[in-house]
Amino acid sequence: MMGDARPLAGRHALVTGGGRGIGAAIARQMLALGAAVTITGRDAGRLDKAAGDMAGLGRAQGIAVDVNDAQAIQSGFAQAAQTFGPIAVLVNNAGIAKAAPFAKTDLSLWNDILRTDLTGAFLCTQAALPDMLKAGWGRVVNVASTAGLTGMAYCAAYCAAKHGLIGMTRALAVELAAKPVTVNAVCPGYTETDIVEETIANIVAKTGRTRQDALAQLVAANPQQRLIKPEEVAEAVAWLCLPGSSAITGQSIAVAGGELM
Ligand code: NDP
């Protein structure tokens, strides 16, 4: 990163789920590196506000795209490229998480999580890849999870989706190895965002434990005994997108305080 303070100047980065949480931190980091940034999500109002808040950092726009809708992805990505040029960096960050015992994981919960966290990333990558190949440079970074690298109780659907996302990352990295496009994943541990707030509220409601106890349960697996900050995940994503990271592909990098080694 040393030398060029804005190594992504002239590039267009699109971050799915970029209106809040980890995605918003990644979008800010991409702007800091000089990229023009499109953030997508389902909530147009939130995206406009978030893009407005980021405007001081560089060129940012919000476009409503539901990653469950293949048509909306194609048209939303085309609209994004009209303003900021071909997409050179795609961060597949949009995702949902819901815990349930295996016996209570009904087909609708299973399908919701697989469709958003795995099929959504597949569709977005298919939409963005042709421009990267045409331009002769690209970065795909998938925001997976430590749940993509190991099993976790009450998370069969989420673990399956995130393991699948890592599988897609590895397969596509090999397929594209001879091209100047890298494909990697970052795997956060529990991170300070709405998803974790909902998880804590869920534990409190289901077990009667205090918020503090529920939080302690979540950070117990992290040797640093704390939640990860969205900015720490964003730093790892940014590093993978640097021009000098071109030899790094097919990797799944845990940003989890040593939770997995
Ligand atoms: P948040 O709930 O804060 O943000 C989720 C983002 O995904 C929102 O911007 C939301 O936008 C977007 N999103 C959800 N569903 C859709 C959809 N169908 N179409 C388009 N956008 C969608 O969560 P985080 O920031 O924590 O999560 C970001 C990613 O990080 C997820 O993939 C998650 O699995 C992963 N992760 C999170 C961890 C954590 O502990 N927080 C740990 C490990 C991984 P909108 O609501 O506007 O549609």
Short mmCIF file of C-alpha atoms and ligand atoms in Angstrom, two decimals:
data_model
loop_
_atom_site.label_atom_id
_atom_site.label_comp_id
_atom_site.label_asym_id
_atom_site.label_seq_id
_atom_site.Cartn_x
_atom_site.Cartn_y
_atom_site.Cartn_z
CA MET A 1 0.00 0.00 0.00
CA MET A 2 3.02 2.24 0.48
CA GLY A 3 3.97 4.58 -2.32
CA ASP A 4 0.65 5.26 -4.00
CA ALA A 5 -1.85 6.79 -1.58
CA ARG A 6 -4.78 6.26 -3.97
CA PRO A 7 -3.98 2.96 -5.70
CA LEU A 8 -7.57 2.42 -6.87
CA ALA A 9 -7.95 5.87 -8.47
CA GLY A 10 -9.86 5.56 -11.75
CA ARG A 11 -11.40 2.22 -10.73
CA HIS A 12 -15.05 1.54 -9.96
CA ALA A 13 -15.78 -0.60 -6.88
CA LEU A 14 -19.25 -2.01 -6.22
CA VAL A 15 -20.06 -3.20 -2.70
CA THR A 16 -23.27 -5.17 -2.22
CA GLY A 17 -24.96 -4.49 1.11
CA GLY A 18 -22.84 -1.35 1.30
CA GLY A 19 -25.37 0.84 3.09
CA ARG A 20 -24.53 -0.30 6.63
CA GLY A 21 -22.39 -2.58 8.75
CA ILE A 22 -19.34 -4.26 7.24
CA GLY A 23 -20.31 -3.21 3.69
CA ALA A 24 -20.39 0.48 4.59
CA ALA A 25 -16.93 0.20 6.20
CA ILE A 26 -15.63 -1.50 3.04
CA ALA A 27 -17.15 1.22 0.85
CA ARG A 28 -15.44 3.93 2.91
CA GLN A 29 -12.13 2.07 2.64
CA MET A 30 -12.52 1.77 -1.16
CA LEU A 31 -13.16 5.52 -1.37
CA ALA A 32 -10.07 6.18 0.73
CA LEU A 33 -8.05 4.16 -1.81
CA GLY A 34 -9.38 6.41 -4.57
CA ALA A 35 -12.07 4.22 -6.16
CA ALA A 36 -15.46 5.56 -7.22
CA VAL A 37 -17.91 3.47 -5.21
CA THR A 38 -21.40 2.10 -5.81
CA ILE A 39 -23.18 0.72 -2.78
CA THR A 40 -26.19 -1.53 -3.28
CA GLY A 41 -28.88 -3.00 -1.02
CA ARG A 42 -32.66 -3.23 -0.86
CA ASP A 43 -33.37 -0.03 1.05
CA ALA A 44 -33.04 2.90 -1.38
CA GLY A 45 -33.49 5.54 1.34
CA ARG A 46 -30.71 4.08 3.47
CA LEU A 47 -28.42 3.82 0.42
CA ASP A 48 -28.97 7.46 -0.55
CA LYS A 49 -28.25 8.60 2.96
CA ALA A 50 -25.15 6.40 3.26
CA ALA A 51 -23.82 7.54 -0.14
CA GLY A 52 -24.44 11.16 0.90
CA ASP A 53 -22.52 10.60 4.16
CA MET A 54 -19.61 9.13 2.15
CA ALA A 55 -19.52 11.97 -0.38
CA GLY A 56 -16.76 13.80 1.53
CA LEU A 57 -14.46 10.83 0.91
CA GLY A 58 -14.95 10.64 -2.87
CA ARG A 59 -17.47 9.72 -5.55
CA ALA A 60 -20.19 7.46 -4.13
CA GLN A 61 -23.64 6.45 -5.35
CA GLY A 62 -26.35 4.19 -3.98
CA ILE A 63 -28.43 1.93 -6.24
CA ALA A 64 -31.20 -0.35 -4.97
CA VAL A 65 -30.48 -3.96 -6.01
CA ASP A 66 -31.94 -7.02 -4.32
CA VAL A 67 -29.38 -9.82 -4.73
CA ASN A 68 -32.26 -12.30 -4.92
CA ASP A 69 -33.35 -10.75 -8.22
CA ALA A 70 -31.18 -11.66 -11.22
CA GLN A 71 -32.83 -9.05 -13.47
CA ALA A 72 -32.34 -6.28 -10.91
CA ILE A 73 -28.66 -7.22 -10.59
CA GLN A 74 -28.11 -6.97 -14.37
CA SER A 75 -29.91 -3.64 -14.70
CA GLY A 76 -28.55 -2.17 -11.44
CA PHE A 77 -24.94 -3.05 -12.34
CA ALA A 78 -25.40 -1.60 -15.85
CA GLN A 79 -26.80 1.61 -14.30
CA ALA A 80 -23.84 1.77 -11.89
CA ALA A 81 -21.38 1.41 -14.78
CA GLN A 82 -23.03 4.24 -16.71
CA THR A 83 -21.98 6.69 -13.99
CA PHE A 84 -18.64 5.33 -12.78
CA GLY A 85 -17.47 3.11 -15.66
CA PRO A 86 -16.98 -0.67 -15.79
CA ILE A 87 -16.90 -2.43 -12.43
CA ALA A 88 -13.31 -3.33 -11.56
CA VAL A 89 -13.80 -4.38 -7.94
CA LEU A 90 -16.79 -6.40 -6.75
CA VAL A 91 -17.29 -7.02 -3.04
CA ASN A 92 -20.02 -9.59 -2.44
CA ASN A 93 -20.95 -8.55 1.07
CA ALA A 94 -24.78 -8.63 1.17
CA GLY A 95 -25.94 -11.34 3.51
CA ILE A 96 -28.40 -12.47 6.11
CA ALA A 97 -27.91 -14.70 9.13
CA LYS A 98 -30.47 -16.60 11.11
CA ALA A 99 -29.80 -19.31 13.67
CA ALA A 100 -32.09 -22.27 14.28
CA PRO A 101 -31.69 -25.85 15.49
CA PHE A 102 -31.38 -28.21 12.53
CA ALA A 103 -34.80 -29.78 13.15
CA LYS A 104 -36.39 -26.32 13.09
CA THR A 105 -34.57 -25.18 9.95
CA ASP A 106 -37.50 -25.23 7.56
CA LEU A 107 -37.12 -25.12 3.80
CA SER A 108 -38.04 -21.46 3.65
CA LEU A 109 -35.25 -20.45 6.09
CA TRP A 110 -32.80 -22.72 4.26
CA ASN A 111 -33.73 -21.25 0.87
CA ASP A 112 -33.67 -17.62 2.11
CA ILE A 113 -30.12 -17.93 3.42
CA LEU A 114 -28.75 -19.97 0.50
CA ARG A 115 -30.38 -17.63 -2.04
CA THR A 116 -29.07 -14.43 -0.47
CA ASP A 117 -25.65 -15.46 0.85
CA LEU A 118 -24.60 -17.85 -1.91
CA THR A 119 -26.71 -17.53 -5.05
CA GLY A 120 -26.68 -13.72 -4.69
CA ALA A 121 -22.88 -13.67 -4.80
CA PHE A 122 -22.93 -16.05 -7.79
CA LEU A 123 -25.31 -13.82 -9.75
CA CYS A 124 -23.45 -10.59 -8.90
CA THR A 125 -20.12 -12.14 -9.90
CA GLN A 126 -21.56 -13.31 -13.21
CA ALA A 127 -22.85 -9.78 -13.84
CA ALA A 128 -19.56 -8.02 -13.03
CA LEU A 129 -16.96 -10.44 -14.39
CA PRO A 130 -17.23 -9.75 -18.15
CA ASP A 131 -16.19 -6.11 -17.65
CA MET A 132 -13.21 -7.12 -15.52
CA LEU A 133 -12.04 -9.61 -18.14
CA LYS A 134 -12.54 -7.05 -20.90
CA ALA A 135 -10.62 -4.38 -18.99
CA GLY A 136 -7.86 -6.85 -18.11
CA TRP A 137 -7.97 -6.17 -14.37
CA GLY A 138 -10.32 -7.10 -11.59
CA ARG A 139 -10.84 -8.04 -7.98
CA VAL A 140 -13.66 -10.12 -6.53
CA VAL A 141 -13.82 -10.31 -2.74
CA ASN A 142 -16.50 -12.40 -1.07
CA VAL A 143 -17.43 -11.64 2.52
CA ALA A 144 -17.88 -15.15 3.90
CA SER A 145 -17.51 -15.90 7.62
CA THR A 146 -15.65 -18.14 10.02
CA ALA A 147 -18.88 -20.15 9.58
CA GLY A 148 -17.55 -20.84 6.07
CA LEU A 149 -14.46 -22.52 7.49
CA THR A 150 -15.82 -24.55 10.38
CA GLY A 151 -19.07 -25.93 11.75
CA MET A 152 -21.18 -23.98 14.22
CA ALA A 153 -24.21 -25.23 16.14
CA TYR A 154 -27.64 -23.94 15.11
CA CYS A 155 -26.26 -22.51 11.87
CA ALA A 156 -26.64 -25.32 9.31
CA ALA A 157 -28.06 -23.09 6.58
CA TYR A 158 -25.66 -20.21 7.21
CA CYS A 159 -22.64 -22.57 7.44
CA ALA A 160 -23.73 -24.32 4.23
CA ALA A 161 -24.09 -21.00 2.40
CA LYS A 162 -20.75 -19.62 3.60
CA HIS A 163 -18.91 -22.92 2.94
CA GLY A 164 -20.46 -22.78 -0.52
CA LEU A 165 -19.26 -19.22 -1.00
CA ILE A 166 -15.72 -20.29 -0.15
CA GLY A 167 -16.05 -23.21 -2.56
CA MET A 168 -17.12 -20.83 -5.32
CA THR A 169 -14.22 -18.52 -4.44
CA ARG A 170 -11.69 -21.32 -4.79
CA ALA A 171 -13.15 -22.75 -8.00
CA LEU A 172 -13.37 -19.38 -9.73
CA ALA A 173 -9.88 -18.38 -8.58
CA VAL A 174 -8.45 -21.46 -10.30
CA GLU A 175 -10.59 -20.93 -13.40
CA LEU A 176 -9.34 -17.34 -13.70
CA ALA A 177 -5.76 -17.92 -12.58
CA ALA A 178 -4.33 -17.14 -16.00
CA LYS A 179 -6.27 -13.86 -16.15
CA PRO A 180 -5.56 -10.65 -14.25
CA VAL A 181 -8.58 -11.11 -11.98
CA THR A 182 -8.22 -12.41 -8.42
CA VAL A 183 -10.99 -13.99 -6.35
CA ASN A 184 -10.71 -14.18 -2.58
CA ALA A 185 -12.83 -14.38 0.55
CA VAL A 186 -12.58 -12.75 3.93
CA CYS A 187 -14.04 -14.59 6.89
CA PRO A 188 -15.01 -12.33 9.77
CA GLY A 189 -15.68 -13.62 13.27
CA TYR A 190 -18.54 -11.98 15.18
CA THR A 191 -18.43 -8.33 14.14
CA GLU A 192 -20.10 -5.25 15.65
CA THR A 193 -23.10 -4.81 13.30
CA ASP A 194 -26.89 -5.19 13.21
CA ILE A 195 -26.54 -8.96 12.58
CA VAL A 196 -24.75 -9.42 15.90
CA GLU A 197 -27.21 -7.14 17.72
CA GLU A 198 -30.04 -9.35 16.40
CA THR A 199 -28.14 -12.50 17.45
CA ILE A 200 -27.67 -11.13 20.96
CA ALA A 201 -31.36 -10.17 21.17
CA ASN A 202 -32.26 -13.68 19.98
CA ILE A 203 -30.10 -15.36 22.66
CA VAL A 204 -31.57 -13.08 25.35
CA ALA A 205 -35.15 -13.83 24.21
CA LYS A 206 -34.61 -17.58 23.94
CA THR A 207 -32.47 -18.22 27.04
CA GLY A 208 -33.39 -15.40 29.44
CA ARG A 209 -29.69 -14.58 29.79
CA THR A 210 -28.51 -10.96 30.19
CA ARG A 211 -27.17 -9.06 27.19
CA GLN A 212 -23.72 -9.15 28.78
CA ASP A 213 -23.84 -12.95 29.13
CA ALA A 214 -25.04 -13.34 25.54
CA LEU A 215 -22.19 -11.15 24.30
CA ALA A 216 -19.70 -13.14 26.41
CA GLN A 217 -20.99 -16.33 24.75
CA LEU A 218 -20.37 -14.87 21.28
CA VAL A 219 -16.83 -13.66 21.97
CA ALA A 220 -15.82 -16.81 23.89
CA ALA A 221 -14.47 -18.48 20.73
CA ASN A 222 -12.31 -15.47 19.88
CA PRO A 223 -8.98 -15.57 21.75
CA GLN A 224 -8.99 -11.77 21.74
CA GLN A 225 -12.31 -11.99 23.63
CA ARG A 226 -13.97 -9.19 21.70
CA LEU A 227 -16.10 -8.43 18.69
CA ILE A 228 -14.33 -7.59 15.43
CA LYS A 229 -14.78 -4.03 14.15
CA PRO A 230 -16.24 -3.56 10.64
CA GLU A 231 -13.21 -1.40 9.80
CA GLU A 232 -10.90 -4.34 10.54
CA VAL A 233 -12.74 -6.47 7.97
CA ALA A 234 -12.59 -3.56 5.51
CA GLU A 235 -8.80 -3.31 5.91
CA ALA A 236 -8.40 -6.95 4.83
CA VAL A 237 -10.71 -6.46 1.84
CA ALA A 238 -8.82 -3.34 0.82
CA TRP A 239 -5.49 -5.13 0.97
CA LEU A 240 -6.78 -7.88 -1.34
CA CYS A 241 -7.83 -5.20 -3.84
CA LEU A 242 -4.45 -3.49 -4.07
CA PRO A 243 -2.53 -3.80 -7.34
CA GLY A 244 0.31 -5.49 -5.42
CA SER A 245 -1.95 -8.29 -4.18
CA SER A 246 -2.15 -9.88 -7.62
CA ALA A 247 -0.50 -13.15 -6.48
CA ILE A 248 -3.13 -13.68 -3.79
CA THR A 249 -6.09 -15.60 -5.14
CA GLY A 250 -8.40 -18.35 -3.91
CA GLN A 251 -7.71 -17.44 -0.29
CA SER A 252 -10.13 -17.32 2.61
CA ILE A 253 -8.67 -14.98 5.19
CA ALA A 254 -10.06 -15.14 8.71
CA VAL A 255 -10.44 -11.73 10.37
CA ALA A 256 -11.37 -13.20 13.69
CA GLY A 257 -8.82 -12.48 16.42
CA GLY A 258 -7.28 -15.95 16.14
CA GLU A 259 -10.60 -17.86 16.35
CA LEU A 260 -9.40 -20.18 13.58
CA MET A 261 -5.81 -21.10 12.68
P1 NDP B 1 -25.86 -6.09 8.36
O1 NDP B 1 -27.14 -6.77 8.72
O2 NDP B 1 -25.42 -4.89 9.10
O3 NDP B 1 -25.86 -5.75 6.80
C1 NDP B 1 -26.31 -6.66 5.85
C2 NDP B 1 -26.27 -5.98 4.51
O4 NDP B 1 -26.72 -6.89 3.51
C3 NDP B 1 -27.18 -4.77 4.47
O5 NDP B 1 -26.52 -3.71 3.81
C4 NDP B 1 -28.38 -5.26 3.68
O6 NDP B 1 -28.93 -4.19 2.95
C5 NDP B 1 -27.74 -6.28 2.74
N1 NDP B 1 -28.68 -7.27 2.26
C6 NDP B 1 -29.29 -8.26 2.96
N2 NDP B 1 -30.11 -8.95 2.17
C7 NDP B 1 -30.02 -8.40 0.93
C8 NDP B 1 -30.63 -8.66 -0.32
N3 NDP B 1 -31.52 -9.64 -0.50
N4 NDP B 1 -30.27 -7.90 -1.38
C9 NDP B 1 -29.39 -6.90 -1.24
N5 NDP B 1 -28.78 -6.59 -0.08
C10 NDP B 1 -29.11 -7.33 0.99
O7 NDP B 1 -24.78 -7.25 8.43
P2 NDP B 1 -23.19 -7.27 8.42
O8 NDP B 1 -22.63 -5.98 7.97
O9 NDP B 1 -22.78 -7.84 9.70
O10 NDP B 1 -22.97 -8.41 7.32
C11 NDP B 1 -22.31 -8.20 6.10
C12 NDP B 1 -21.76 -9.55 5.65
O11 NDP B 1 -20.82 -10.00 6.58
C13 NDP B 1 -22.82 -10.65 5.51
O12 NDP B 1 -22.55 -11.41 4.36
C14 NDP B 1 -22.60 -11.48 6.76
O13 NDP B 1 -22.99 -12.82 6.59
C15 NDP B 1 -21.10 -11.35 6.92
N6 NDP B 1 -20.61 -11.63 8.26
C16 NDP B 1 -21.04 -10.89 9.34
C17 NDP B 1 -20.57 -11.20 10.59
C18 NDP B 1 -21.02 -10.45 11.82
O14 NDP B 1 -20.77 -10.94 12.93
N7 NDP B 1 -21.60 -9.28 11.72
C19 NDP B 1 -19.62 -12.29 10.82
C20 NDP B 1 -19.24 -12.98 9.62
C21 NDP B 1 -19.72 -12.64 8.39
P3 NDP B 1 -30.52 -3.86 2.92
O15 NDP B 1 -31.07 -4.21 4.26
O16 NDP B 1 -30.60 -2.43 2.55
O17 NDP B 1 -31.02 -4.73 1.84
#
